[in-house]
Tab-separated table of C-alpha atoms in Angstrom:
chain	number	residue	atom	x	y	z
A	8	MET	CA	55.173	19.499	24.685
A	9	LEU	CA	57.251	23.062	24.246
A	10	ARG	CA	56.593	23.736	21.014
A	11	ASN	CA	53.310	22.843	20.880
A	12	GLN	CA	52.574	25.959	23.198
A	13	GLN	CA	54.697	28.272	20.823
A	14	ASN	CA	52.521	27.242	17.855
A	15	LEU	CA	49.549	28.220	19.857
A	16	GLY	CA	51.155	31.145	20.948
A	17	GLN	CA	51.865	31.833	17.595
A	18	LYS	CA	48.179	30.681	15.874
A	19	GLN	CA	46.429	33.932	14.057
A	20	GLN	CA	43.556	34.712	13.633
A	21	GLN	CA	41.207	37.061	11.184
A	22	SER	CA	38.513	39.388	11.663
A	23	LEU	CA	36.190	40.947	9.260
A	24	GLN	CA	36.137	44.549	10.834
A	25	GLN	CA	34.120	47.280	8.595
A	26	LYS	CA	35.502	50.935	9.856
A	27	LEU	CA	33.739	54.605	8.811
A	28	SER	CA	36.040	56.945	7.221
A	29	PRO	CA	36.150	60.493	8.355
A	30	GLN	CA	34.074	61.782	6.170
A	31	GLN	CA	30.744	58.869	7.064
A	32	LEU	CA	31.463	60.089	10.603
A	33	GLN	CA	31.513	63.811	9.885
A	34	TYR	CA	28.010	62.695	7.830
A	35	ILE	CA	26.808	60.342	11.191
A	36	LYS	CA	27.598	63.664	13.480
A	37	LEU	CA	25.810	65.992	11.416
A	38	LEU	CA	22.799	63.262	10.972
A	39	GLN	CA	22.032	63.547	14.525
A	40	LEU	CA	22.092	67.208	15.063
A	41	PRO	CA	18.661	69.242	15.511
A	42	THR	CA	18.290	71.781	13.123
A	43	ILE	CA	18.798	74.333	16.507
A	44	ALA	CA	22.267	73.015	16.608
A	45	LEU	CA	22.843	72.826	12.862
A	46	GLU	CA	24.171	76.877	12.857
A	47	GLN	CA	26.500	76.253	15.832
A	48	ARG	CA	28.289	73.454	14.315
A	49	ILE	CA	28.602	75.459	10.759
A	50	LYS	CA	30.181	78.146	12.829
A	51	GLU	CA	32.606	75.634	14.535
A	52	GLU	CA	33.769	74.126	11.110
A	53	MET	CA	33.952	77.984	9.377
A	54	GLU	CA	36.424	78.435	12.064
A	55	ALA	CA	38.416	76.148	11.618
A	56	ASN	CA	38.729	76.153	7.565
A	57	PRO	CA	39.288	79.061	6.561
A	58	VAL	CA	39.018	77.932	3.216
A	59	LEU	CA	34.904	77.621	3.728
A	60	GLU	CA	32.682	80.223	3.715
A	61	GLU	CA	29.386	81.157	3.897
A	62	VAL	CA	27.267	82.967	0.859
A	63	ASN	CA	25.593	86.006	2.243
A	64	PRO	CA	21.914	86.780	0.311
A	65	GLY	CA	22.465	88.480	-2.803
A	66	GLU	CA	26.232	87.697	-3.116
A	67	ALA	CA	27.591	87.044	-6.475
A	68	GLU	CA	28.961	82.717	-6.473
A	69	THR	CA	32.149	83.870	-7.894
A	70	VAL	CA	34.237	86.569	-6.913
A	71	SER	CA	36.257	88.453	-9.894
A	72	LEU	CA	39.910	88.956	-10.339
A	73	SER	CA	39.816	92.633	-9.489
A	74	GLU	CA	37.617	92.021	-6.252
A	75	ALA	CA	40.214	89.521	-5.317
A	76	GLU	CA	42.807	92.218	-5.972
A	77	GLU	CA	41.497	94.871	-3.806
A	78	SER	CA	43.388	92.807	-0.376
A	79	PRO	CA	46.254	94.288	0.510
A	80	LYS	CA	49.268	93.045	-1.896
A	81	GLU	CA	51.765	92.269	1.067
A	82	GLU	CA	49.374	89.466	2.257
A	83	LYS	CA	48.874	88.069	-1.180
A	84	GLU	CA	52.175	87.623	-2.027
A	85	GLU	CA	52.923	86.407	1.291
A	86	ALA	CA	50.256	83.644	0.647
A	87	LEU	CA	51.702	82.771	-2.164
A	88	GLU	CA	55.388	82.308	-1.553
A	89	SER	CA	54.081	80.005	0.805
A	90	LEU	CA	52.940	78.033	-1.821
A	91	GLU	CA	54.275	75.952	-4.428
A	92	GLU	CA	52.902	74.875	-8.219
A	93	HIS	CA	49.696	72.559	-7.827
A	94	GLU	CA	47.835	71.134	-10.009
A	95	VAL	CA	43.966	71.175	-8.577
A	96	ASP	CA	41.028	70.468	-10.957
A	97	TRP	CA	38.722	72.950	-9.676
A	98	ASP	CA	36.358	71.484	-12.891
A	99	GLU	CA	35.963	68.698	-10.271
A	100	TYR	CA	35.878	71.071	-7.207
A	101	ASP	CA	33.341	73.278	-8.556
A	102	SER	CA	30.660	70.340	-9.426
A	103	ASN	CA	30.309	69.617	-5.556
A	104	THR	CA	32.039	72.498	-3.517
A	105	GLU	CA	28.626	74.870	-3.283
A	106	TYR	CA	25.932	74.190	-0.670
A	107	ASP	CA	23.370	76.524	-1.843
A	108	GLY	CA	20.631	76.058	1.020
A	109	GLU	CA	18.858	74.417	-1.627
A	110	ASN	CA	14.748	74.693	-0.851
A	111	TYR	CA	14.040	71.603	0.376
A	112	SER	CA	10.061	71.252	0.014
A	113	THR	CA	7.836	68.819	-2.037
A	114	SER	CA	6.054	71.119	-3.280
A	115	TYR	CA	4.847	75.247	-2.960
A	116	ASN	CA	2.398	76.618	-0.736
A	117	PRO	CA	2.675	80.358	-0.776
A	118	ASP	CA	0.899	80.499	2.280
A	119	ILE	CA	3.072	78.977	4.468
A	120	GLU	CA	5.053	81.863	6.229
A	121	GLU	CA	8.999	81.505	5.928
A	122	TRP	CA	10.893	80.251	9.318
A	123	LYS	CA	11.519	83.515	11.006
A	124	GLU	CA	14.838	83.994	12.310
A	125	LEU	CA	13.705	84.863	15.959
A	126	PRO	CA	16.518	85.061	18.138
A	127	ASN	CA	15.676	83.606	21.673
A	128	PRO	CA	16.271	85.663	25.139
A	129	TYR	CA	18.479	84.972	27.674
A	130	HIS	CA	17.126	83.095	30.581
A	131	ALA	CA	19.123	82.169	33.528
A	132	SER	CA	19.190	78.449	34.093
A	133	PHE	CA	17.670	76.543	37.328
A	134	LEU	CA	21.157	76.372	38.984
A	135	GLU	CA	22.355	79.927	38.201
A	136	GLN	CA	19.189	80.735	40.027
A	137	LEU	CA	20.319	78.630	42.986
A	138	GLU	CA	23.626	80.378	42.957
A	139	GLU	CA	22.276	83.557	42.980
A	140	GLN	CA	20.746	82.970	46.141
A	141	VAL	CA	22.925	81.006	47.630
A	142	VAL	CA	25.005	84.725	47.808
A	143	PHE	CA	22.308	85.916	50.381
A	144	LEU	CA	22.488	83.203	52.757
A	145	ASN	CA	25.977	84.128	53.852
A	146	LEU	CA	28.162	80.953	54.363
A	147	SER	CA	31.393	80.807	55.564
A	148	GLU	CA	34.120	79.673	52.571
A	149	GLU	CA	33.667	76.391	53.511
A	150	GLU	CA	30.133	76.193	53.733
A	151	GLU	CA	30.464	77.681	50.130
A	152	LEU	CA	32.377	74.950	49.154
A	153	ILE	CA	29.899	72.134	50.609
A	154	ALA	CA	26.822	74.654	49.185
A	155	ASP	CA	28.803	74.061	45.594
A	156	GLN	CA	28.668	70.311	45.681
A	157	ILE	CA	25.046	70.149	47.135
A	158	LEU	CA	23.950	71.886	44.228
A	159	GLY	CA	25.954	70.447	41.375
A	160	SER	CA	24.442	66.830	43.053
A	161	LEU	CA	21.161	67.665	42.604
A	162	ASP	CA	19.285	64.838	40.313
A	163	GLU	CA	16.208	65.782	37.863
A	164	ASP	CA	13.787	65.994	40.352
A	165	GLY	CA	15.999	68.492	42.862
A	166	TYR	CA	16.276	65.721	45.417
A	167	PHE	CA	20.018	65.749	46.850
A	168	ARG	CA	20.520	61.747	46.996
A	169	ARG	CA	23.980	61.786	47.312
A	170	GLU	CA	25.961	60.404	50.866
A	171	LEU	CA	27.073	63.426	52.890
A	172	GLU	CA	30.109	61.024	53.746
A	173	ALA	CA	31.307	61.300	49.566
A	174	VAL	CA	30.767	65.404	49.746
A	175	VAL	CA	33.456	65.508	52.867
A	176	ASP	CA	35.416	63.403	51.116
A	177	ASN	CA	35.427	65.000	48.079
A	178	ILE	CA	35.887	68.351	49.523
A	179	ALA	CA	38.995	66.843	51.615
A	180	PHE	CA	40.305	65.229	48.220
A	181	ASN	CA	40.059	68.293	45.449
A	182	GLN	CA	39.827	71.503	48.284
A	183	GLY	CA	42.397	70.403	50.622
A	184	VAL	CA	40.116	71.503	53.227
A	185	LEU	CA	38.138	69.541	55.768
A	186	VAL	CA	34.814	69.424	56.945
A	187	ASP	CA	31.927	67.101	58.988
A	188	GLU	CA	28.948	65.807	58.006
A	189	ASP	CA	26.952	67.649	60.198
A	190	MET	CA	28.127	70.489	58.497
A	191	VAL	CA	26.960	69.725	55.194
A	192	GLU	CA	23.749	68.546	56.280
A	193	SER	CA	23.603	71.807	57.905
A	194	VAL	CA	24.185	73.715	54.451
A	195	ARG	CA	21.735	71.385	52.638
A	196	LYS	CA	18.667	72.155	55.566
A	197	LYS	CA	19.511	76.280	54.324
A	198	ILE	CA	19.196	75.491	50.952
A	199	GLN	CA	15.788	73.790	51.334
A	200	GLN	CA	14.759	77.053	51.921
A	201	LEU	CA	15.914	78.602	48.963
A	202	ASP	CA	13.031	79.072	46.449
A	203	PRO	CA	11.200	76.742	45.230
A	204	ILE	CA	10.915	75.490	48.824
A	205	GLY	CA	12.138	71.496	48.955
A	206	ILE	CA	15.104	71.591	47.174
A	207	ALA	CA	17.976	69.379	48.040
A	208	SER	CA	15.637	67.268	50.382
A	209	ARG	CA	16.743	63.982	50.514
A	210	ASP	CA	13.282	62.415	49.681
A	211	LEU	CA	9.798	62.550	49.349
A	212	GLN	CA	8.881	62.907	53.006
A	213	ASP	CA	11.994	65.239	53.732
A	214	CYS	CA	10.057	67.072	51.047
A	215	LEU	CA	6.422	67.909	51.685
A	216	LEU	CA	7.547	68.256	55.617
A	217	ILE	CA	9.438	70.931	54.827
A	218	GLN	CA	6.740	72.499	52.509
A	219	LEU	CA	3.825	72.034	55.018
A	220	LYS	CA	5.889	73.667	57.706
A	221	ASP	CA	6.609	76.135	55.543
A	222	SER	CA	3.233	77.138	53.858
A	223	GLN	CA	1.645	80.358	53.766
A	224	LYS	CA	-1.252	79.308	52.379
A	225	ASP	CA	-4.761	79.055	54.798
A	226	LEU	CA	-5.346	75.543	53.836
A	227	PRO	CA	-7.932	73.170	55.589
A	228	GLY	CA	-6.116	70.245	57.181
A	229	LEU	CA	-2.669	72.378	57.117
A	230	THR	CA	-1.861	70.873	61.087
A	231	LEU	CA	-3.342	67.490	60.681
A	232	ALA	CA	-1.440	67.075	57.047
A	233	THR	CA	1.517	67.706	59.180
A	234	LYS	CA	1.539	65.243	61.703
A	235	ILE	CA	0.587	62.419	58.986
A	236	VAL	CA	3.627	63.593	57.164
A	237	ASP	CA	5.808	63.726	60.208
A	238	LYS	CA	4.417	60.708	62.652
A	239	ALA	CA	2.592	58.431	60.033
A	240	TRP	CA	4.302	58.574	56.734
A	241	LYS	CA	4.532	54.725	56.141
A	242	ALA	CA	0.540	54.509	56.957
A	243	PHE	CA	0.426	57.674	54.895
A	244	GLU	CA	2.520	55.919	51.712
A	245	LYS	CA	0.789	53.146	52.197
A	246	LYS	CA	-2.624	54.616	52.311
A	247	HIS	CA	-3.857	52.592	55.316
A	248	PHE	CA	-6.610	55.071	55.805
A	249	SER	CA	-8.165	53.529	58.645
A	250	LYS	CA	-5.023	53.388	60.638
A	251	LEU	CA	-4.873	57.174	60.341
A	252	LEU	CA	-7.974	57.954	61.266
A	253	GLN	CA	-7.619	55.446	64.768
A	254	LYS	CA	-4.149	57.194	65.156
A	255	PHE	CA	-4.973	60.952	64.982
A	256	ASN	CA	-8.327	60.645	65.823
A	257	VAL	CA	-10.255	62.132	63.069
A	258	ASP	CA	-12.957	61.369	60.893
A	259	ARG	CA	-12.827	61.237	57.100
A	260	GLU	CA	-13.505	64.475	56.474
A	261	ASP	CA	-10.672	65.594	58.209
A	262	LEU	CA	-8.623	63.452	56.685
A	263	GLN	CA	-10.049	64.234	53.499
A	264	GLU	CA	-8.486	67.917	54.042
A	265	ALA	CA	-5.523	66.336	55.197
A	266	PHE	CA	-4.847	64.673	51.991
A	267	GLU	CA	-5.931	67.995	49.342
A	268	ALA	CA	-3.453	69.710	51.536
A	269	ILE	CA	-0.534	67.350	51.098
A	270	ARG	CA	-1.669	67.310	47.251
A	271	GLN	CA	-0.956	71.211	47.456
A	272	MET	CA	2.799	70.400	48.005
A	273	ASP	CA	5.451	69.790	44.815
A	274	PRO	CA	6.784	66.696	45.342
A	275	ARG	CA	9.488	67.530	42.529
A	276	PRO	CA	10.618	70.980	43.011
A	277	GLY	CA	13.287	70.770	40.629
A	278	ALA	CA	11.262	69.478	37.626
A	279	VAL	CA	8.913	71.962	38.269
A	280	ALA	CA	11.861	74.503	37.271
A	281	SER	CA	13.177	72.197	34.541
A	282	ASP	CA	9.847	72.219	33.150
A	283	MET	CA	9.595	76.121	32.767
A	284	GLU	CA	13.503	76.396	31.265
A	285	GLU	CA	11.922	73.820	28.926
A	286	THR	CA	9.107	76.426	27.888
A	287	GLN	CA	11.663	79.193	27.572
A	288	ASN	CA	13.743	77.368	25.213
A	289	TYR	CA	11.099	77.274	22.553
A	290	ILE	CA	11.409	74.031	20.290
A	291	GLU	CA	12.236	74.654	16.679
A	292	PRO	CA	10.807	72.329	14.393
A	293	ASP	CA	13.015	70.450	11.548
A	294	PHE	CA	9.992	70.218	9.538
A	295	GLU	CA	6.704	71.444	8.345
A	296	VAL	CA	4.023	69.631	7.226
A	297	TYR	CA	0.482	70.145	5.479
A	298	TRP	CA	-1.818	68.991	3.320
A	299	LYS	CA	-2.745	71.637	0.669
A	300	GLY	CA	-6.623	70.708	0.830
A	301	MET	CA	-7.176	71.474	4.263
A	302	GLU	CA	-7.911	75.244	3.628
A	303	ASP	CA	-10.745	74.112	1.801
A	304	GLY	CA	-11.755	71.470	3.727
A	305	GLU	CA	-11.013	69.429	0.669
A	306	THR	CA	-9.250	66.091	1.759
A	307	ASP	CA	-10.096	63.690	-0.899
A	308	ARG	CA	-8.532	65.848	-3.150
A	309	GLY	CA	-4.689	67.686	-2.487
A	310	GLU	CA	-1.123	67.167	-1.324
A	311	PHE	CA	1.139	67.170	1.389
A	312	VAL	CA	3.626	69.893	1.670
A	313	ILE	CA	6.743	69.039	3.602
A	314	ASN	CA	9.190	71.474	3.825
A	315	LEU	CA	12.255	71.098	6.071
A	316	ASN	CA	13.540	74.048	7.897
A	317	GLN	CA	16.978	75.758	6.412
A	318	ARG	CA	16.951	78.314	9.032
A	319	ASN	CA	20.527	77.234	10.791
A	320	ALA	CA	21.891	75.780	7.244
A	321	PRO	CA	23.005	78.612	5.092
A	322	SER	CA	24.570	78.712	1.693
A	323	LEU	CA	28.201	77.656	1.769
A	324	ARG	CA	31.294	77.281	-0.629
A	325	ILE	CA	34.992	77.142	-0.820
A	326	SER	CA	36.483	80.540	-0.497
A	327	PRO	CA	36.974	82.194	-3.939
A	328	GLU	CA	39.559	83.739	-2.933
A	329	TYR	CA	41.716	80.662	-1.926
A	330	LYS	CA	40.433	79.754	-5.657
A	331	GLN	CA	41.593	82.732	-7.592
A	332	MET	CA	45.433	82.177	-5.639
A	333	TRP	CA	44.931	78.913	-6.789
A	334	GLU	CA	45.010	79.444	-10.348
A	335	GLU	CA	47.527	82.705	-9.721
A	336	ILE	CA	50.088	80.074	-8.541
A	337	LYS	CA	49.190	77.616	-11.595
A	338	ALA	CA	49.763	80.988	-14.187
A	339	LYS	CA	52.949	81.756	-12.286
A	340	LYS	CA	54.096	78.747	-12.387
A	341	LYS	CA	56.322	79.339	-9.062
A	342	LYS	CA	58.378	76.613	-7.834
A	343	ASN	CA	60.480	75.874	-4.829
A	344	THR	CA	57.539	76.619	-2.129
A	345	ASP	CA	56.551	75.269	1.146
A	346	ALA	CA	55.327	71.604	0.325
A	347	GLU	CA	53.995	71.451	3.930
A	348	ALA	CA	52.079	74.282	3.589
A	349	HIS	CA	51.019	73.440	0.271
A	350	SER	CA	49.682	69.721	1.692
A	351	PHE	CA	47.607	72.382	4.510
A	352	MET	CA	46.225	73.893	1.925
A	353	LYS	CA	44.713	71.045	-0.050
A	354	SER	CA	43.621	69.190	2.893
A	355	LYS	CA	41.319	72.356	4.046
A	356	ILE	CA	40.023	72.490	-0.069
A	357	ASP	CA	39.613	68.633	0.991
A	358	SER	CA	38.160	69.296	4.761
A	359	ALA	CA	35.638	71.819	3.145
A	360	GLN	CA	34.326	69.496	-0.013
A	361	TRP	CA	33.311	66.859	2.676
A	362	PHE	CA	31.555	69.509	5.061
A	363	ILE	CA	29.554	70.703	2.188
A	364	GLU	CA	28.731	67.401	1.090
A	365	SER	CA	27.444	65.934	4.446
A	366	ILE	CA	25.505	68.893	4.802
A	367	ARG	CA	23.623	68.018	1.499
A	368	GLN	CA	23.415	64.256	1.908
A	369	ARG	CA	21.871	65.146	5.639
A	370	GLN	CA	19.211	67.475	4.106
A	371	ASN	CA	18.518	64.411	1.502
A	372	THR	CA	18.245	61.673	4.019
A	373	LEU	CA	16.064	63.735	6.450
A	374	MET	CA	13.615	64.692	3.843
A	375	ASN	CA	13.582	60.967	2.691
A	376	ILE	CA	12.758	59.732	6.092
A	377	MET	CA	9.940	62.313	6.694
A	378	LYS	CA	8.526	62.209	3.087
A	379	THR	CA	8.357	57.866	3.948
A	380	ILE	CA	6.776	58.826	7.625
A	381	VAL	CA	4.151	60.939	5.799
A	382	ALA	CA	3.257	58.061	3.494
A	383	LEU	CA	3.299	55.838	6.474
A	384	GLN	CA	0.819	57.767	8.407
A	385	GLU	CA	-1.643	59.957	6.273
A	386	ASP	CA	-4.561	59.480	8.463
A	387	PHE	CA	-2.629	61.551	10.954
A	388	PHE	CA	-1.279	64.164	8.960
A	389	LYS	CA	-4.558	64.678	6.995
A	390	PHE	CA	-7.156	64.494	10.357
A	391	GLY	CA	-4.788	64.383	13.165
A	392	GLU	CA	-5.774	60.796	14.593
A	393	GLY	CA	-5.173	57.374	13.094
A	394	LEU	CA	-1.898	56.714	14.080
A	395	LYS	CA	-0.661	53.394	12.390
A	396	PRO	CA	1.632	50.672	14.193
A	397	MET	CA	4.965	51.819	12.724
A	398	ILE	CA	8.679	50.507	13.455
A	399	LEU	CA	11.994	52.048	12.420
A	400	LYS	CA	12.531	48.938	10.132
A	401	ASP	CA	9.355	50.145	8.191
A	402	VAL	CA	11.030	53.393	7.338
A	403	ALA	CA	14.310	51.860	6.794
A	404	GLU	CA	13.387	49.101	4.482
A	405	ARG	CA	11.060	51.443	2.299
A	406	ILE	CA	13.690	54.210	1.768
A	407	GLY	CA	16.786	51.233	1.579
A	408	MET	CA	18.689	52.796	4.480
A	409	ASP	CA	19.885	51.131	7.719
A	410	ILE	CA	18.158	51.246	10.534
A	411	SER	CA	20.596	52.787	12.937
A	412	THR	CA	20.579	55.869	10.404
A	413	VAL	CA	16.564	56.206	10.609
A	414	SER	CA	17.273	56.253	14.228
A	415	ARG	CA	19.694	58.821	14.266
A	416	VAL	CA	17.353	61.276	12.086
A	417	VAL	CA	14.177	60.450	14.351
A	418	ASN	CA	16.304	61.070	17.761
A	419	GLY	CA	15.419	64.814	18.918
A	420	LYS	CA	13.763	66.040	15.869
A	421	TYR	CA	10.484	67.742	15.313
A	422	VAL	CA	7.543	68.378	12.878
A	423	GLN	CA	5.039	71.160	12.889
A	424	THR	CA	1.888	69.780	11.450
A	425	TYR	CA	-1.882	71.486	11.786
A	426	PHE	CA	-2.520	69.770	15.088
A	427	GLY	CA	0.512	70.634	17.263
A	428	VAL	CA	3.890	70.376	17.321
A	429	TYR	CA	5.191	66.287	17.667
A	430	GLU	CA	8.670	64.846	17.946
A	431	LEU	CA	9.301	62.200	15.076
A	432	LYS	CA	9.773	59.189	17.806
A	433	TYR	CA	6.043	59.928	18.573
A	434	PHE	CA	4.616	58.395	15.043
A	435	PHE	CA	6.638	55.407	15.655
A	436	ASN	CA	4.695	52.697	17.613
A	437	GLU	CA	3.703	48.956	18.147
A	438	GLY	CA	0.932	47.137	16.817
A	439	LEU	CA	-1.902	45.347	18.556
A	440	GLU	CA	-4.162	42.776	16.914
A	441	THR	CA	-7.811	43.723	17.783
A	442	GLU	CA	-10.409	40.715	17.865
A	443	SER	CA	-11.382	41.306	14.335
A	444	GLY	CA	-8.064	40.826	13.002
A	445	GLU	CA	-7.157	44.429	12.423
A	446	GLU	CA	-3.536	45.978	13.677
A	447	VAL	CA	-4.214	48.883	15.521
A	448	SER	CA	-1.377	51.572	17.327
A	449	ASN	CA	-0.325	50.525	21.176
A	450	ARG	CA	-0.870	54.481	21.522
A	451	GLU	CA	-4.347	54.285	20.884
A	452	VAL	CA	-4.645	50.991	23.419
A	453	LYS	CA	-2.712	53.597	25.462
A	454	ASN	CA	-4.844	56.633	25.130
A	455	ILE	CA	-8.208	54.164	26.359
A	456	LEU	CA	-6.386	52.783	29.502
A	457	GLU	CA	-5.712	56.434	30.300
A	458	LYS	CA	-9.156	57.607	29.919
A	459	LEU	CA	-10.506	54.088	31.918
A	460	ILE	CA	-8.284	55.069	34.723
A	461	ASP	CA	-9.117	59.025	34.638
A	462	GLU	CA	-12.884	58.053	34.988
A	463	GLU	CA	-12.358	55.633	37.460
A	464	ASP	CA	-14.304	55.348	41.103
A	465	LYS	CA	-10.731	56.913	43.085
A	466	GLN	CA	-12.565	54.826	46.803
A	467	LYS	CA	-12.214	51.647	44.352
A	468	PRO	CA	-9.879	52.034	41.590
A	469	TYR	CA	-9.636	49.163	39.277
A	470	SER	CA	-6.361	47.121	39.303
A	471	ASP	CA	-4.750	45.726	36.165
A	472	GLN	CA	-6.081	42.628	35.774
A	473	GLU	CA	-10.055	44.383	35.856
A	474	LEU	CA	-8.282	47.449	33.113
A	475	THR	CA	-7.165	43.845	30.789
A	476	ASN	CA	-10.888	42.401	30.939
A	477	MET	CA	-12.175	46.174	30.388
A	478	LEU	CA	-9.977	46.531	27.480
A	479	ASN	CA	-10.550	42.846	26.415
A	480	ASP	CA	-14.321	43.384	26.095
A	481	LYS	CA	-13.938	46.553	24.063
A	482	GLY	CA	-11.934	44.547	21.329
A	483	TYR	CA	-8.272	45.026	22.259
A	484	LYS	CA	-6.364	41.272	22.888
A	485	VAL	CA	-3.802	42.661	25.285
A	486	ALA	CA	-2.233	40.633	28.381
A	487	ARG	CA	-2.238	42.046	31.971
A	488	ARG	CA	1.470	42.410	32.093
A	489	THR	CA	1.344	44.093	28.613
A	490	VAL	CA	-1.301	47.094	30.800
A	491	SER	CA	1.069	47.105	33.646
A	492	LYS	CA	3.652	48.103	31.873
A	493	TYR	CA	1.565	50.629	29.565
A	494	ARG	CA	0.173	51.826	32.791
A	495	GLU	CA	3.604	52.426	34.228
A	496	GLN	CA	4.773	54.141	30.898
A	497	LEU	CA	1.600	56.660	31.381
A	498	ASN	CA	3.267	57.250	34.820
A	499	GLN	CA	-0.228	56.282	36.807
A	500	PRO	CA	0.879	53.709	39.885
A	501	VAL	CA	-0.536	50.864	41.373
A	502	ALA	CA	-4.448	50.903	42.063
A	503	ARG	CA	-3.633	50.874	45.850
A	504	MET	CA	-1.395	53.831	45.557
A	505	ARG	CA	-4.076	55.774	43.320
A	506	LYS	CA	-6.821	55.106	45.942
A	507	GLN	CA	-8.482	58.731	46.905
A	508	VAL	CA	-10.220	59.458	50.577
A	509	ILE	CA	-13.618	60.507	49.581
């Protein structure tokens, strides 16, 4: 029995695992970067690898011996002494160690302006703006620690949903300072008074109530609105209009004014500030796509112009000075030098070569995927409408790439068209079949659904089943659960929550 247990313990298992090489990992990481982040990544690589350098516009691709000798003689001799004779096949490197920032474009169009290098002005972040206001609250040292915890815990809508006890414990553990929950709540209420008003609220009721009480607007129904949010929140939330009319002894017109006053408040104070930040950080498209015949009003004839934004992909090369250094080592037959130093030099050269090749592969992959998207969505890029069903697999199969590769390229990349700037993910959508057997994009169905909701009678909003029946009448074969899913994706609440007092 013991022998059998030993045999079981010694049993070997074989498994097939695929590991990515460092070069493949580097290529994948570069593939995920949007254009606006590529420049910083290149700068980081150049700082880490002195062999890699940027070619200035107009500069020759090679450096003559006389130019190389302009560097101080002492520095040169010191560098040469640290290297032993090492054979380097520069013919091999020359074919693949310069990236000249080639122009990735399917055709030439002189009417398209070149990409402009406009520096983005600095704007204080939302958190920085709040921190600047906290300074004027005249808080004690303990209260400043609490304020720092609260600001760091705000969610994307500007709410503070963290437990007060957790803040107390965190400050005690990390700062060695004892505070209590009452002190945390007191600081939170002070922060609520900052701009935007209602920031750091605990929930929607808390957020709306402080805005109503602090409102400087002369709004009809403001007093009643404050009472409703403060004293009858559940009835308001469920839109039980009859209960509200009875509780406050008002007519429907008064109730309507109160609801309009509440709508003037901001339910997501942090989100508005975040949206402002996003508009300040301009989107820099990774591609330009135009139909060349569009200027002449011709849609039947012409060609697509597809440009890849090259602003943040400067020309790169292995430094000619390092190349010259190797040539001199070969010529002078230097010996008895530091093997570790020469190995380090070789690794840096290899690293530079891999990086340049990864940049080139990234650009080729991006262009191949963009060309395929345009080919599959020709009508949209010509007319701005007629989006067809398309999934990642459609593109991957057409260009012979893995779906994960297409996904990495699509995520966070944007294209400039005649009809606006779109994220590449916009063009991927599932298909639905109509009664006639035609396959249409689910985005088309969502647009119709949103229009039906916008035009509905807000006193009697459509239920999901009614919306389903209306879409079916228009020829779109959709189930009620599908309509519910699309409605949620459109950020439209259920019928009860869309009901309004008229």
